[in-house]
PDB file of C-alpha atoms in Angstrom:
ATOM      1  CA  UNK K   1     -50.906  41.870 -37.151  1.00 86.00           C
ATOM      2  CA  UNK K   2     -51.198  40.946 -33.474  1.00 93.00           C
ATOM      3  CA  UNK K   3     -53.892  40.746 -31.421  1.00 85.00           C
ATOM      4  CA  UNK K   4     -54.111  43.220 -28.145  1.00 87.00           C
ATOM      5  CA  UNK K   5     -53.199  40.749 -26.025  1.00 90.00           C
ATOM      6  CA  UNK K   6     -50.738  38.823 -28.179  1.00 92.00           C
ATOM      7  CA  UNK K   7     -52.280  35.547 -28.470  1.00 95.00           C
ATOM      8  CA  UNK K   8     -52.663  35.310 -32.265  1.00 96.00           C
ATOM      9  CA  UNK K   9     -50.876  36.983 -35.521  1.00 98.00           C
ATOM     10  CA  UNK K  10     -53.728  37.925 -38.028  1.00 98.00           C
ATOM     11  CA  UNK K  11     -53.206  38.014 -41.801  1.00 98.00           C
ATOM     12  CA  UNK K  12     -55.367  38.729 -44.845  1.00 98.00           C
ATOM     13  CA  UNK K  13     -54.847  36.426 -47.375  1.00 98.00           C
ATOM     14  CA  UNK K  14     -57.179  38.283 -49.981  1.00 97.00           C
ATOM     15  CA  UNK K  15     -54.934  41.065 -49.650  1.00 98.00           C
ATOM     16  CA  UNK K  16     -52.020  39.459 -49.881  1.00 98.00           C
ATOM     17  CA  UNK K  17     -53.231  37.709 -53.271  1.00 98.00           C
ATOM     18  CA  UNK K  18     -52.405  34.218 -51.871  1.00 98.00           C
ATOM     19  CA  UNK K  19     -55.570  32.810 -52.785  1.00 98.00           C
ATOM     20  CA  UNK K  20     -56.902  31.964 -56.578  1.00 98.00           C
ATOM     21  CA  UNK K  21     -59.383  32.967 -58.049  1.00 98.00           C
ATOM     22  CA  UNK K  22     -62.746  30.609 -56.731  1.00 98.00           C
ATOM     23  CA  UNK K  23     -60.919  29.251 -53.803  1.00 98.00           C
ATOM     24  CA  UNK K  24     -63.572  29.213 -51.947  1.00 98.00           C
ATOM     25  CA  UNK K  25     -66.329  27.261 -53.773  1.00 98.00           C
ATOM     26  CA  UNK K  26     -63.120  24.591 -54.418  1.00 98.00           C
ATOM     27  CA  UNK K  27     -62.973  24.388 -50.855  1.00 98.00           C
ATOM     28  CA  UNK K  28     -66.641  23.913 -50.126  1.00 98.00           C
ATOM     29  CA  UNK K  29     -67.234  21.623 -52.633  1.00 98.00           C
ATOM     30  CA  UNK K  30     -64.540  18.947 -51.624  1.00 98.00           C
ATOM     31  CA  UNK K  31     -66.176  19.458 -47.772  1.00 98.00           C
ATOM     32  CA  UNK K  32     -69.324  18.692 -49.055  1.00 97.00           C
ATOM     33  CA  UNK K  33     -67.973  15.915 -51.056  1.00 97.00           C
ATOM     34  CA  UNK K  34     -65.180  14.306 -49.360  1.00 97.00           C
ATOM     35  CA  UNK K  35     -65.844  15.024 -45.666  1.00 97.00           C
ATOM     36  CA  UNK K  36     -66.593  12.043 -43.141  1.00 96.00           C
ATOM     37  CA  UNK K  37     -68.415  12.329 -39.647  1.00 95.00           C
ATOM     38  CA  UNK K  38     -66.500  12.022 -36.728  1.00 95.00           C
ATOM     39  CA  UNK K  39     -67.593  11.508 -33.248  1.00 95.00           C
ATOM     40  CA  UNK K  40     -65.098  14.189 -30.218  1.00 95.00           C
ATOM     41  CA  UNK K  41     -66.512  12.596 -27.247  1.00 94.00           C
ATOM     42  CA  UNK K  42     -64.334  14.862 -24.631  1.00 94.00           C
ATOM     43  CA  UNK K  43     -61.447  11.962 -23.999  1.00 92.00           C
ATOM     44  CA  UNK K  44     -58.706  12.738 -25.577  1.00 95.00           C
ATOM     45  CA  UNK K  45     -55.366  13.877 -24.283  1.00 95.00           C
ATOM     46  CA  UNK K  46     -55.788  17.192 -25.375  1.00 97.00           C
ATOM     47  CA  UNK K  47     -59.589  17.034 -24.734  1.00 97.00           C
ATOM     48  CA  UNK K  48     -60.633  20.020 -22.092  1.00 97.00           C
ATOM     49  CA  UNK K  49     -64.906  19.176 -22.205  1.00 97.00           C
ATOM     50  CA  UNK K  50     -66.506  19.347 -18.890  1.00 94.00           C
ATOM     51  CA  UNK K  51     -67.141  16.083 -17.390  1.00 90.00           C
ATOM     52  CA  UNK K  52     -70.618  16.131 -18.182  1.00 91.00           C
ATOM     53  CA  UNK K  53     -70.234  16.500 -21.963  1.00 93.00           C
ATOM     54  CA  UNK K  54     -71.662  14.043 -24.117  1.00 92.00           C
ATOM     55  CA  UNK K  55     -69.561  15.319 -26.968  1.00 94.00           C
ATOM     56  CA  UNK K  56     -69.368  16.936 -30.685  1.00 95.00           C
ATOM     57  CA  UNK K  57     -70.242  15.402 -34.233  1.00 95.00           C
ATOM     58  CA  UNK K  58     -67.786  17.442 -36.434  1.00 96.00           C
ATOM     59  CA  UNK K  59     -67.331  16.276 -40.176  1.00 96.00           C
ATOM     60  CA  UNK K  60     -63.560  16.296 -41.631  1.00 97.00           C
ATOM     61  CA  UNK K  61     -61.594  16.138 -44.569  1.00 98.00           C
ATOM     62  CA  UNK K  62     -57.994  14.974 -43.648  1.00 97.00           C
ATOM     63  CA  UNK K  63     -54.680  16.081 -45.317  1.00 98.00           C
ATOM     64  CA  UNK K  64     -54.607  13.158 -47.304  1.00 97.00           C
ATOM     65  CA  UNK K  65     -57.447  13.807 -49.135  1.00 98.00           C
ATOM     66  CA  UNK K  66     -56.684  17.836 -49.520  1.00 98.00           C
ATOM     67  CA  UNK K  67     -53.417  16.766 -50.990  1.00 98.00           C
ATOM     68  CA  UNK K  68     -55.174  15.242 -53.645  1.00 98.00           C
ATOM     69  CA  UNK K  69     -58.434  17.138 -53.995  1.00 98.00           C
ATOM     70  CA  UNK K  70     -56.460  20.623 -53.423  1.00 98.00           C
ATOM     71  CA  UNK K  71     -53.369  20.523 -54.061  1.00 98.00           C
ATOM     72  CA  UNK K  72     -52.564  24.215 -54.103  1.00 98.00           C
ATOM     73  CA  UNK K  73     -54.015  24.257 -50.999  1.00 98.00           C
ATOM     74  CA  UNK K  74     -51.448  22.123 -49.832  1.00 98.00           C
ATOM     75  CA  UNK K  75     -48.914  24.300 -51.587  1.00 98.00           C
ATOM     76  CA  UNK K  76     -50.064  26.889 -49.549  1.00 98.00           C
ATOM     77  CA  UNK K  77     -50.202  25.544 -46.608  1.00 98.00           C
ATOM     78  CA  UNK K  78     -46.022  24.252 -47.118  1.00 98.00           C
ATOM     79  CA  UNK K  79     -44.436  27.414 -48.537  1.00 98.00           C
ATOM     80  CA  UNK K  80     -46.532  30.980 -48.352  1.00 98.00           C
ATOM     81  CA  UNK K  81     -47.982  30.273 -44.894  1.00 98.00           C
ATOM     82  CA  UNK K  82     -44.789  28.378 -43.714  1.00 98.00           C
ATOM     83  CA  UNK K  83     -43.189  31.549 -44.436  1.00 98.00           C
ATOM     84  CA  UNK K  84     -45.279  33.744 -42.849  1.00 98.00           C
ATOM     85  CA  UNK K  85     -45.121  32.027 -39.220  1.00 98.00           C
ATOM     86  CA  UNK K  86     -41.364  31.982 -39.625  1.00 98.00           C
ATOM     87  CA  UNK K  87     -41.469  35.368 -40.419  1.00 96.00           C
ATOM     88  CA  UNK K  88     -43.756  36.903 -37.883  1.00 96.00           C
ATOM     89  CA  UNK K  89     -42.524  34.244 -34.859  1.00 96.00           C
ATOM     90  CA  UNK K  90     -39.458  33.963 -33.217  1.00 92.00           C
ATOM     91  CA  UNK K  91     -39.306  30.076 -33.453  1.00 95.00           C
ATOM     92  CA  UNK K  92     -38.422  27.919 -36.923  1.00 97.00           C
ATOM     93  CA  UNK K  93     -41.015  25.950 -37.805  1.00 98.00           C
ATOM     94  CA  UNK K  94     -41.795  23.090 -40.095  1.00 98.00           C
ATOM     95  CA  UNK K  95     -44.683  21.558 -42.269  1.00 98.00           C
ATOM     96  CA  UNK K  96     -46.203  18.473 -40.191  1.00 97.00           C
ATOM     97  CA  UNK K  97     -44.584  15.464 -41.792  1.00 95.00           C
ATOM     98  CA  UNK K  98     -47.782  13.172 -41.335  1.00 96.00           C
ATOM     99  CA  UNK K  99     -50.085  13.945 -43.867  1.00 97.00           C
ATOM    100  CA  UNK K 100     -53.273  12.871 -42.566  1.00 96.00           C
ATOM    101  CA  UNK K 101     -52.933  15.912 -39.640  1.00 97.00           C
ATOM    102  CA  UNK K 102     -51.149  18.133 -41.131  1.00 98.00           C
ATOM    103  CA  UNK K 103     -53.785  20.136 -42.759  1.00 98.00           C
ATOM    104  CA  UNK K 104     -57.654  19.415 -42.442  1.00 98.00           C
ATOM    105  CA  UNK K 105     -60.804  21.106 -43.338  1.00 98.00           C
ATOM    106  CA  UNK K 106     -63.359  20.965 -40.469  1.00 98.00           C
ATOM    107  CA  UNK K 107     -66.754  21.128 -41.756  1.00 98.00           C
ATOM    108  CA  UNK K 108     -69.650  21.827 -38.771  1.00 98.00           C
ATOM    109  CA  UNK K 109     -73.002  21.620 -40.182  1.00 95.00           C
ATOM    110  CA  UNK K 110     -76.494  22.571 -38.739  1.00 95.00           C
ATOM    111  CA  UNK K 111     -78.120  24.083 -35.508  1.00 95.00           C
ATOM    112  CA  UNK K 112     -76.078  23.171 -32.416  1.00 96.00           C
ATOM    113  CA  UNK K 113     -72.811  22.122 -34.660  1.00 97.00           C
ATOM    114  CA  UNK K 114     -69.471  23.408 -32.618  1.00 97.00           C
ATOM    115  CA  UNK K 115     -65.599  22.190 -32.114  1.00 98.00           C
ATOM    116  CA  UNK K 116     -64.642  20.398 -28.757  1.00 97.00           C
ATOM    117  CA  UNK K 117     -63.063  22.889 -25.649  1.00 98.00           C
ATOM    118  CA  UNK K 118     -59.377  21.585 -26.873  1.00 98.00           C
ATOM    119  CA  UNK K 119     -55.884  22.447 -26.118  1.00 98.00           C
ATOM    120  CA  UNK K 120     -53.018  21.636 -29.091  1.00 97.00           C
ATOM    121  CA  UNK K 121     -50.520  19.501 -28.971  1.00 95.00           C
ATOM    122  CA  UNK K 122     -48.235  21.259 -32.123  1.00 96.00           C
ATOM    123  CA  UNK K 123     -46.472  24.223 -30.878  1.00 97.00           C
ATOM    124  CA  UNK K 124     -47.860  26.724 -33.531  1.00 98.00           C
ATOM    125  CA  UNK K 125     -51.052  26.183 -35.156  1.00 98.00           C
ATOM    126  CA  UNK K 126     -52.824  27.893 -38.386  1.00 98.00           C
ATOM    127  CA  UNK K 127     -56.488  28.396 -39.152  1.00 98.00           C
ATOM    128  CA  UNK K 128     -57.751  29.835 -42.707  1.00 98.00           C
ATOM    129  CA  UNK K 129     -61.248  30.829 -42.224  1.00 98.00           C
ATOM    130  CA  UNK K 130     -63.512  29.810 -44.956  1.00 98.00           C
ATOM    131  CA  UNK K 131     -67.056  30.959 -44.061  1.00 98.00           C
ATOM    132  CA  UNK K 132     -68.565  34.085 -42.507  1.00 97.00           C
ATOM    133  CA  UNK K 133     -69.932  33.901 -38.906  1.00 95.00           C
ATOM    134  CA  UNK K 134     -70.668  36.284 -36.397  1.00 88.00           C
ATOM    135  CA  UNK K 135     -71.757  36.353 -32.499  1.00 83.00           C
ATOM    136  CA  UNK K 136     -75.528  36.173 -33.430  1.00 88.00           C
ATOM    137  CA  UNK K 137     -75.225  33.392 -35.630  1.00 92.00           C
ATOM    138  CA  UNK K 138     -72.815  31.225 -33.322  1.00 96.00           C
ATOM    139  CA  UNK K 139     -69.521  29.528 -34.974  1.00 97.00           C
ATOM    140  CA  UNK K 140     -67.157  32.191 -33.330  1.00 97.00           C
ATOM    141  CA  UNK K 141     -63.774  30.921 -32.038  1.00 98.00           C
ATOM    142  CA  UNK K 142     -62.927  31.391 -28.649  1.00 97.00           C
ATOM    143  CA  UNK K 143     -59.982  32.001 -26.602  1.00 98.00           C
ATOM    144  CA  UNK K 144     -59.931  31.091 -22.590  1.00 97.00           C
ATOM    145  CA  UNK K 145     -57.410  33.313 -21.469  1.00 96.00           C
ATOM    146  CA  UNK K 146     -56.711  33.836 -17.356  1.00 91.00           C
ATOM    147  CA  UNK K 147     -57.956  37.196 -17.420  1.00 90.00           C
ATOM    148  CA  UNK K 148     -61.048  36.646 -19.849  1.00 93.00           C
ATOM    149  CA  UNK K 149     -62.190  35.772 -23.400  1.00 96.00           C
ATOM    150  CA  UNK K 150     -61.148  37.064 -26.927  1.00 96.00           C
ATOM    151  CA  UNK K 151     -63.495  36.026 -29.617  1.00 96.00           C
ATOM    152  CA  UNK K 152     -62.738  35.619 -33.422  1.00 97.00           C
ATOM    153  CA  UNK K 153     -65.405  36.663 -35.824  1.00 97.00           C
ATOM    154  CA  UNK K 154     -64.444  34.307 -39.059  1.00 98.00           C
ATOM    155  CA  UNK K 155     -64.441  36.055 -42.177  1.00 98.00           C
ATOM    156  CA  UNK K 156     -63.196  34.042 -45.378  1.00 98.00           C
ATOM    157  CA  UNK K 157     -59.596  34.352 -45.961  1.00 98.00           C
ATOM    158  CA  UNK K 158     -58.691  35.482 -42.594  1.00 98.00           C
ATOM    159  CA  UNK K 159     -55.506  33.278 -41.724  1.00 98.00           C
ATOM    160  CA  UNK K 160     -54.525  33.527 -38.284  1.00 98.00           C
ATOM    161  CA  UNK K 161     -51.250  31.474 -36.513  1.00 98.00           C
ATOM    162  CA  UNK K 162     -51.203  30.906 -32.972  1.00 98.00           C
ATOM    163  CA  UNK K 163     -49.563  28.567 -29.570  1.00 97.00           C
ATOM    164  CA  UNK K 164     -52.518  26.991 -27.817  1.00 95.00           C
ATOM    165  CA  UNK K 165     -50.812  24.160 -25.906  1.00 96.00           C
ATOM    166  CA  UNK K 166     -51.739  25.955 -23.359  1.00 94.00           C
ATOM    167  CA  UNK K 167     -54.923  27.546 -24.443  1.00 95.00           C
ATOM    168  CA  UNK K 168     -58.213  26.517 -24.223  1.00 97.00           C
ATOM    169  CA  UNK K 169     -60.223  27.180 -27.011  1.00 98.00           C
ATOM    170  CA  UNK K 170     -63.502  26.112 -28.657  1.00 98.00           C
ATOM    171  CA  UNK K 171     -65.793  26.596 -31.686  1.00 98.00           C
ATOM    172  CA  UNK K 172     -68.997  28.194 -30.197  1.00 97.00           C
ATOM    173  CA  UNK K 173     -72.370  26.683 -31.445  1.00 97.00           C
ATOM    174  CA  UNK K 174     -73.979  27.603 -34.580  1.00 97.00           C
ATOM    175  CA  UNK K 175     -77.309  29.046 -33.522  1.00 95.00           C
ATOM    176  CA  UNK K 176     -79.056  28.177 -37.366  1.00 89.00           C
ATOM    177  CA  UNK K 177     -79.235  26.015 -39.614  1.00 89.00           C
ATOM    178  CA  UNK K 178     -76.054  26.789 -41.837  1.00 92.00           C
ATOM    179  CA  UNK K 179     -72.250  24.845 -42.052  1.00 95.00           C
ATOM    180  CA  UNK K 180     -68.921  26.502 -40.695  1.00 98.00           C
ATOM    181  CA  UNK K 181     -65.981  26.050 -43.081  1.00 98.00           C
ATOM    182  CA  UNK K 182     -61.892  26.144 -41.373  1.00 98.00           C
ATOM    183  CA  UNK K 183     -58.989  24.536 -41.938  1.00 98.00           C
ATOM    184  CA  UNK K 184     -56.416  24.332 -39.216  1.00 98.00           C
ATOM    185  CA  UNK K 185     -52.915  23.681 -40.123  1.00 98.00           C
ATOM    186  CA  UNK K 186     -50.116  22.097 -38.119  1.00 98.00           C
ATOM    187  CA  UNK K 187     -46.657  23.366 -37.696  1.00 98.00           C
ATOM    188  CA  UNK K 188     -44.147  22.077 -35.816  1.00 98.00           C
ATOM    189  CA  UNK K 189     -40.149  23.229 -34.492  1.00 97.00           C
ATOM    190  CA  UNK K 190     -37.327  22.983 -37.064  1.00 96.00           C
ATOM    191  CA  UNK K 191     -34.762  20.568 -36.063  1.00 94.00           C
ATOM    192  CA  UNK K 192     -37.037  18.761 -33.553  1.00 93.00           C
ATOM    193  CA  UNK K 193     -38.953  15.415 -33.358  1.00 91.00           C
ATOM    194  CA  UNK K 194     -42.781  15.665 -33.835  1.00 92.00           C
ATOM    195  CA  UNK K 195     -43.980  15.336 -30.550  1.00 90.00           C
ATOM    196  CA  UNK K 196     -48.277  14.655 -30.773  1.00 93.00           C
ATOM    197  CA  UNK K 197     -49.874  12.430 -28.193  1.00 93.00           C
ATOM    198  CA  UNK K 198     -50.182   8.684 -29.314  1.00 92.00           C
ATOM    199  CA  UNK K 199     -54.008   8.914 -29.002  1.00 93.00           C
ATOM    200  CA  UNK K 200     -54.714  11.909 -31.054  1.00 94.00           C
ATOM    201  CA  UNK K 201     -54.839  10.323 -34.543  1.00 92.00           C
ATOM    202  CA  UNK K 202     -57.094   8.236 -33.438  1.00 92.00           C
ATOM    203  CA  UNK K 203     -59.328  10.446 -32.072  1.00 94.00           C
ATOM    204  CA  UNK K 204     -59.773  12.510 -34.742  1.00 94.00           C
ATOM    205  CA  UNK K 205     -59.458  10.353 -37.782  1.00 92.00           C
ATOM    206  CA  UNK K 206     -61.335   7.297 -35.930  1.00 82.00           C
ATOM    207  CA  UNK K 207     -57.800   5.721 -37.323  1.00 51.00           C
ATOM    208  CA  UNK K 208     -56.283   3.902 -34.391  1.00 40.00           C
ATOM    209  CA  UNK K 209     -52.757   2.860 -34.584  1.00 36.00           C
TER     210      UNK K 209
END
């Protein structure tokens, strides 16, 4: 279930028959439907770019939307994978209780398309993979740890949970011209307030407040 190294808990969720039947093609359809462009030009609080980066176009498709487009998704996302983080970690956690953040679906989209170098701000964080993608083709997830890199193939219904407030990580660019399906999934400690920087929202969902 746990990586080598210990920084993420991997679970099939096609083995564990948490997914229905056509999940997938639900999913991708409501990306291709619903998602809206956003601009991640490296300044956000939990932004780790270089200096010299001119940024990411990344297309989205916030929890508010999935709760209405897909809502066993949402299900999902609040009891069966709840369950499994408090399970497998030693913390109690909780479903995000703003629904624009709490679950997305990040949709990258053509040669060049990646995710920001980022750090988290929720103290355990979800990702169900939705499309295939391997080193050659670019769209791999990687890990800066102190003592190297792990990288994450994707392979649809891989969910893994992981803390990466401390973490760098990234979305490596997609060397062809294909899309990169995930949705990352925000969890947060039992019986304490949501901390998230004011600034994030914002960021993401071009939403200030």
């Amino acid at each position: 279930m746990f990586d080598e190294t210990g920084t993420y808990a991997k679970f099939d969720l096609n083995e564990l028959q948490l997914l229905p039947v056509g999940w997938r093609e639900e999913i991708e359809k409501v990306a291709l439907q619903q998602s809206y462009l956003v601009h991640l030009d490296g300044n956000s609080t939990t932004s780790r770019e270089p200096a010299n980066s001119k940024g990411t176009d990344i297309n989205i498709v916030d929890g508010i939307k999935i709760y209405s487009s897909l809502p066993w998704l949402f299900r999902l996302y609040a009891n069966e994978l709840l369950t499994l983080a408090n399970k497998h970690f030693p913390n109690k956690y909780k479903i995000d209780t703003e629904l624009i953040s709490s679950i997305n679906i990040n949709y990258l989209k053509g040669r060049g398309s990646r995710y920001e170098r980022h750090v988290d701000s929720n103290p355990l964080t979800g990702i169900l993979f939705v499309t295939s993608h391997h080193e050659p083709e670019g769209g791999e997830l990687i890990f800066e740890l102190s003592r190297g890199v792990i990288k994450i193939s994707p392979e649809p219904g891989i969910f893994i949970l992981f803390d990466a407030r401390e973490l760098p990580h990234t979305v490596t660019p997609l060397k062809k011209s294909a899309y990169r399906i995930s949705i990352p999934m925000n969890f947060f400690l039992e019986g304490e307030k949501r901390l998230r920087p004011s600034d994030l929202d914002g960021y993401i969902y071009n939403n200030p407040k």
